Amino acid sequence: MKHDNLEDRDVEGSARIDSRELIRRYEQTRDTVAEIAARHNREPGDVRIIAVSKYQPTAALRTLAGHGHLDFGENYIQEALRKQDELELPELRWHYLGRLQRNKAKFVPGNFTMFHALDDELLASSLQLRSKTHGGVLEVLLQVNFGQETQKGGVLPDQLPNLAEKVRRMDGLALRGLMALPPFSLELPEKQRLFSELRELRDKLQTHLGLPLPELSMGTTDDFPQAIAEGATMVRIGTRIFGERSR
Ligand SMILES: *Cc1c(COP(=O)(O)O)cnc(C)c1O
């Protein structure tokens, strides 16, 4: 699908790494994730790496795709759609990680496999409507906010069951689990405690709804080992794979 009506922004940065170095970093990340998973008695396949490619050049995504990597995470809709158009690789799985204005919900179903940061019933309705029109199912995760002041997105734990009940009844959406992004400023043990809380919230919610919620999207470059220790099924890793973002 072409998206010519969308404004194109120049997001190709200067701090590029060459493709050999990129593949080296990717493989090292993959091996580390597998090692940590094994240390916690988990299969390597139980923890999926989402390569977070915001602000990274399309060429870098093409290199990883050519190396067999399929899951990419993006935060900005125009940038993601532009890369999808440039790559023309329908086998890729795109994960939307960012905030989204409701009037842009129409761009998500059909172009993304999973929406990681759902925290609002009205946005959920818009996504559902578009998803039904599109005729597919959009997998969604609810983002949890632990009430830390520096945290922006996410639903507070005590509002989670209410939102989950509503989302599970929406036909075009498939509720698959929970997501969290702890404040950057926390120390690792505090982040690990929040990851553990997220898993407990998931367990409770799953019982409450009588619905399996297999996915826990948690952990980034800085804290993915702690997230895997607490049961992450998806780690969202950007900088460690691609290098510093160009902005
Ligand atoms: C940017 C981003 C990441 C990746 O962060 P890194 O520190 O580069 O690994 C993960 N999750 C979300 C929601 C992000 O916005």
GROMACS .gro file of C-alpha atoms and ligand atoms in nm:
model
  262
    1MET     CA    1   0.000   0.000   0.000
    2LYS     CA    2   0.130   0.348  -0.083
    3HIS     CA    3   0.085   0.640   0.150
    4ASP     CA    4   0.169   0.927  -0.077
    5ASN     CA    5  -0.061   1.165   0.104
    6LEU     CA    6   0.157   1.158   0.412
    7GLU     CA    7   0.420   1.418   0.458
    8ASP     CA    8   0.768   1.282   0.439
    9ARG     CA    9   1.016   1.386   0.699
   10ASP     CA   10   1.385   1.350   0.675
   11VAL     CA   11   1.467   1.120   0.959
   12GLU     CA   12   1.778   0.966   0.810
   13GLY     CA   13   2.046   1.056   1.056
   14SER     CA   14   2.417   1.094   1.042
   15ALA     CA   15   2.525   0.849   1.311
   16ARG     CA   16   2.503   0.537   1.097
   17ILE     CA   17   2.680   0.214   1.155
   18ASP     CA   18   2.771  -0.010   0.863
   19SER     CA   19   2.580  -0.329   0.793
   20ARG     CA   20   2.851  -0.566   0.916
   21GLU     CA   21   2.862  -0.385   1.248
   22LEU     CA   22   2.481  -0.380   1.263
   23ILE     CA   23   2.460  -0.756   1.212
   24ARG     CA   24   2.731  -0.811   1.473
   25ARG     CA   25   2.537  -0.604   1.727
   26TYR     CA   26   2.211  -0.779   1.638
   27GLU     CA   27   2.359  -1.127   1.676
   28GLN     CA   28   2.523  -1.035   2.002
   29THR     CA   29   2.193  -0.900   2.134
   30ARG     CA   30   2.010  -1.214   2.019
   31ASP     CA   31   2.268  -1.438   2.190
   32THR     CA   32   2.252  -1.239   2.512
   33VAL     CA   33   1.872  -1.255   2.517
   34ALA     CA   34   1.885  -1.632   2.462
   35GLU     CA   35   2.147  -1.676   2.737
   36ILE     CA   36   1.948  -1.478   2.989
   37ALA     CA   37   1.631  -1.663   2.895
   38ALA     CA   38   1.807  -1.997   2.949
   39ARG     CA   39   1.939  -1.880   3.286
   40HIS     CA   40   1.577  -1.829   3.391
   41ASN     CA   41   1.469  -2.167   3.260
   42ARG     CA   42   1.299  -2.024   2.958
   43GLU     CA   43   1.328  -2.131   2.595
   44PRO     CA   44   1.509  -1.881   2.367
   45GLY     CA   45   1.195  -1.874   2.150
   46ASP     CA   46   0.988  -1.754   2.448
   47VAL     CA   47   1.143  -1.409   2.431
   48ARG     CA   48   1.097  -1.222   2.106
   49ILE     CA   49   1.315  -0.925   2.017
   50ILE     CA   50   1.131  -0.625   1.877
   51ALA     CA   51   1.397  -0.418   1.697
   52VAL     CA   52   1.299  -0.059   1.778
   53SER     CA   53   1.387   0.127   1.461
   54LYS     CA   54   1.250   0.478   1.516
   55TYR     CA   55   1.478   0.742   1.363
   56GLN     CA   56   1.692   0.471   1.206
   57PRO     CA   57   1.744   0.467   0.829
   58THR     CA   58   1.539   0.226   0.619
   59ALA     CA   59   1.862   0.069   0.496
   60ALA     CA   60   1.933  -0.057   0.849
   61LEU     CA   61   1.593  -0.227   0.867
   62ARG     CA   62   1.656  -0.384   0.527
   63THR     CA   63   1.987  -0.523   0.650
   64LEU     CA   64   1.826  -0.689   0.952
   65ALA     CA   65   1.532  -0.817   0.745
   66GLY     CA   66   1.782  -0.969   0.502
   67HIS     CA   67   1.937  -1.139   0.802
   68GLY     CA   68   1.603  -1.297   0.891
   69HIS     CA   69   1.472  -1.053   1.150
   70LEU     CA   70   1.099  -0.986   1.114
   71ASP     CA   71   0.975  -0.780   1.411
   72PHE     CA   72   1.022  -0.403   1.405
   73GLY     CA   73   0.891  -0.142   1.647
   74GLU     CA   74   0.812   0.214   1.546
   75ASN     CA   75   0.679   0.515   1.739
   76TYR     CA   76   0.568   0.758   1.468
   77ILE     CA   77   0.306   0.676   1.211
   78GLN     CA   78   0.437   0.873   0.911
   79GLU     CA   79   0.788   0.746   0.959
   80ALA     CA   80   0.670   0.386   0.991
   81LEU     CA   81   0.447   0.397   0.684
   82ARG     CA   82   0.722   0.556   0.480
   83LYS     CA   83   0.962   0.276   0.575
   84GLN     CA   84   0.697   0.013   0.496
   85ASP     CA   85   0.655   0.166   0.150
   86GLU     CA   86   1.028   0.181   0.092
   87LEU     CA   87   1.094  -0.174   0.208
   88GLU     CA   88   0.805  -0.354   0.036
   89LEU     CA   89   0.860  -0.661   0.251
   90PRO     CA   90   0.512  -0.794   0.340
   91GLU     CA   91   0.655  -1.065   0.566
   92LEU     CA   92   0.769  -0.810   0.826
   93ARG     CA   93   0.571  -0.769   1.148
   94TRP     CA   94   0.531  -0.408   1.257
   95HIS     CA   95   0.469  -0.311   1.618
   96TYR     CA   96   0.332   0.031   1.699
   97LEU     CA   97   0.490   0.148   2.026
   98GLY     CA   98   0.414   0.518   2.051
   99ARG     CA   99   0.136   0.750   2.144
  100LEU     CA  100  -0.130   0.790   1.877
  101GLN     CA  101  -0.386   1.063   1.811
  102ARG     CA  102  -0.729   0.915   1.755
  103ASN     CA  103  -0.757   1.065   1.406
  104LYS     CA  104  -0.457   0.857   1.301
  105ALA     CA  105  -0.608   0.526   1.416
  106LYS     CA  106  -0.704   0.458   1.055
  107PHE     CA  107  -0.339   0.401   0.965
  108VAL     CA  108  -0.283   0.119   1.211
  109PRO     CA  109  -0.501  -0.182   1.117
  110GLY     CA  110  -0.360  -0.356   0.812
  111ASN     CA  111  -0.021  -0.189   0.848
  112PHE     CA  112   0.072  -0.310   1.197
  113THR     CA  113   0.051  -0.653   1.360
  114MET     CA  114   0.039  -0.530   1.716
  115PHE     CA  115  -0.039  -0.209   1.903
  116HIS     CA  116   0.162  -0.206   2.226
  117ALA     CA  117   0.050   0.104   2.412
  118LEU     CA  118  -0.327   0.103   2.431
  119ASP     CA  119  -0.448   0.300   2.733
  120ASP     CA  120  -0.768   0.469   2.625
  121GLU     CA  121  -1.115   0.340   2.549
  122LEU     CA  122  -1.189   0.597   2.279
  123LEU     CA  123  -0.868   0.516   2.094
  124ALA     CA  124  -0.956   0.146   2.128
  125SER     CA  125  -1.297   0.215   1.966
  126SER     CA  126  -1.136   0.399   1.676
  127LEU     CA  127  -0.889   0.116   1.623
  128GLN     CA  128  -1.169  -0.137   1.641
  129LEU     CA  129  -1.379   0.045   1.385
  130ARG     CA  130  -1.091   0.061   1.140
  131SER     CA  131  -0.989  -0.293   1.207
  132LYS     CA  132  -1.339  -0.423   1.132
  133THR     CA  133  -1.357  -0.216   0.813
  134HIS     CA  134  -1.025  -0.360   0.718
  135GLY     CA  135  -1.147  -0.712   0.786
  136GLY     CA  136  -0.858  -0.823   1.003
  137VAL     CA  137  -0.771  -0.845   1.368
  138LEU     CA  138  -0.529  -0.611   1.540
  139GLU     CA  139  -0.344  -0.756   1.838
  140VAL     CA  140  -0.328  -0.511   2.128
  141LEU     CA  141  -0.149  -0.479   2.460
  142LEU     CA  142  -0.267  -0.251   2.739
  143GLN     CA  143   0.001  -0.017   2.870
  144VAL     CA  144   0.021   0.007   3.246
  145ASN     CA  145   0.129   0.320   3.428
  146PHE     CA  146   0.253   0.248   3.780
  147GLY     CA  147   0.166   0.593   3.899
  148GLN     CA  148   0.520   0.729   3.888
  149GLU     CA  149   0.509   1.103   3.832
  150THR     CA  150   0.753   1.102   3.543
  151GLN     CA  151   0.547   0.848   3.351
  152LYS     CA  152   0.323   0.970   3.073
  153GLY     CA  153   0.126   0.698   2.901
  154GLY     CA  154  -0.063   0.404   3.041
  155VAL     CA  155  -0.362   0.315   3.251
  156LEU     CA  156  -0.334   0.297   3.629
  157PRO     CA  157  -0.349  -0.057   3.774
  158ASP     CA  158  -0.687  -0.003   3.940
  159GLN     CA  159  -0.840   0.104   3.607
  160LEU     CA  160  -0.695  -0.187   3.417
  161PRO     CA  161  -0.977  -0.442   3.465
  162ASN     CA  162  -1.237  -0.192   3.341
  163LEU     CA  163  -1.044  -0.109   3.023
  164ALA     CA  164  -0.962  -0.475   2.965
  165GLU     CA  165  -1.330  -0.575   2.990
  166LYS     CA  166  -1.418  -0.319   2.727
  167VAL     CA  167  -1.134  -0.401   2.489
  168ARG     CA  168  -1.195  -0.775   2.502
  169ARG     CA  169  -1.548  -0.717   2.374
  170MET     CA  170  -1.424  -0.526   2.070
  171ASP     CA  171  -1.443  -0.754   1.766
  172GLY     CA  172  -1.158  -0.619   1.556
  173LEU     CA  173  -0.912  -0.623   1.847
  174ALA     CA  174  -0.744  -0.921   2.011
  175LEU     CA  175  -0.626  -0.848   2.364
  176ARG     CA  176  -0.297  -1.033   2.406
  177GLY     CA  177  -0.135  -0.895   2.721
  178LEU     CA  178   0.030  -0.599   2.893
  179MET     CA  179   0.311  -0.354   2.825
  180ALA     CA  180   0.511  -0.116   3.043
  181LEU     CA  181   0.788   0.139   3.010
  182PRO     CA  182   0.916   0.231   3.358
  183PRO     CA  183   1.055   0.582   3.405
  184PHE     CA  184   1.403   0.615   3.265
  185SER     CA  185   1.533   0.757   3.594
  186LEU     CA  186   1.464   0.450   3.809
  187GLU     CA  187   1.742   0.224   3.931
  188LEU     CA  188   1.747  -0.128   3.788
  189PRO     CA  189   1.614  -0.302   4.103
  190GLU     CA  190   1.317  -0.065   4.105
  191LYS     CA  191   1.252  -0.134   3.739
  192GLN     CA  192   1.269  -0.505   3.805
  193ARG     CA  193   1.014  -0.467   4.083
  194LEU     CA  194   0.777  -0.293   3.839
  195PHE     CA  195   0.828  -0.570   3.581
  196SER     CA  196   0.739  -0.820   3.849
  197GLU     CA  197   0.429  -0.617   3.932
  198LEU     CA  198   0.330  -0.614   3.568
  199ARG     CA  199   0.349  -0.993   3.556
  200GLU     CA  200   0.134  -1.018   3.869
  201LEU     CA  201  -0.119  -0.777   3.722
  202ARG     CA  202  -0.127  -0.990   3.407
  203ASP     CA  203  -0.182  -1.308   3.609
  204LYS     CA  204  -0.468  -1.153   3.804
  205LEU     CA  205  -0.628  -1.002   3.495
  206GLN     CA  206  -0.609  -1.330   3.310
  207THR     CA  207  -0.796  -1.503   3.593
  208HIS     CA  208  -1.044  -1.218   3.624
  209LEU     CA  209  -1.125  -1.222   3.252
  210GLY     CA  210  -1.093  -1.597   3.200
  211LEU     CA  211  -0.886  -1.511   2.895
  212PRO     CA  212  -0.525  -1.610   2.827
  213LEU     CA  213  -0.297  -1.305   2.814
  214PRO     CA  214   0.031  -1.457   2.700
  215GLU     CA  215   0.228  -1.145   2.614
  216LEU     CA  216   0.436  -0.921   2.841
  217SER     CA  217   0.610  -0.645   2.643
  218MET     CA  218   0.873  -0.505   2.878
  219GLY     CA  219   1.242  -0.425   2.877
  220THR     CA  220   1.458  -0.199   2.659
  221THR     CA  221   1.833  -0.164   2.599
  222ASP     CA  222   1.890  -0.062   2.961
  223ASP     CA  223   1.679  -0.315   3.144
  224PHE     CA  224   1.596  -0.614   2.923
  225PRO     CA  225   1.782  -0.864   3.148
  226GLN     CA  226   1.559  -0.764   3.443
  227ALA     CA  227   1.250  -0.786   3.221
  228ILE     CA  228   1.339  -1.135   3.097
  229ALA     CA  229   1.398  -1.245   3.456
  230GLU     CA  230   1.041  -1.136   3.535
  231GLY     CA  231   0.879  -1.306   3.239
  232ALA     CA  232   0.898  -1.069   2.940
  233THR     CA  233   0.784  -1.234   2.616
  234MET     CA  234   0.882  -0.933   2.406
  235VAL     CA  235   1.178  -0.705   2.466
  236ARG     CA  236   1.186  -0.377   2.275
  237ILE     CA  237   1.548  -0.305   2.193
  238GLY     CA  238   1.666  -0.006   1.992
  239THR     CA  239   2.000   0.152   2.081
  240ARG     CA  240   2.178  -0.172   2.161
  241ILE     CA  241   2.111  -0.301   1.810
  242PHE     CA  242   2.118   0.012   1.594
  243GLY     CA  243   2.341   0.246   1.790
  244GLU     CA  244   2.241   0.591   1.908
  245ARG     CA  245   1.938   0.743   1.741
  246SER     CA  246   2.001   1.041   1.517
  247ARG     CA  247   1.777   1.261   1.729
  248LIG     C1  248   1.238   0.395   2.196
  248LIG     C2  249   1.164   0.291   2.270
  248LIG     C3  250   1.225   0.169   2.304
  248LIG     C4  251   1.371   0.137   2.274
  248LIG     O1  252   1.458   0.200   2.363
  248LIG     P1  253   1.617   0.171   2.361
  248LIG     O2  254   1.665   0.228   2.488
  248LIG     O3  255   1.672   0.238   2.240
  248LIG     O4  256   1.635   0.022   2.355
  248LIG     C5  257   1.147   0.074   2.366
  248LIG     N1  258   1.017   0.095   2.397
  248LIG     C6  259   0.956   0.211   2.366
  248LIG     C7  260   0.812   0.230   2.402
  248LIG     C8  261   1.027   0.312   2.303
  248LIG     O5  262   0.965   0.428   2.275
   0.00000   0.00000   0.00000
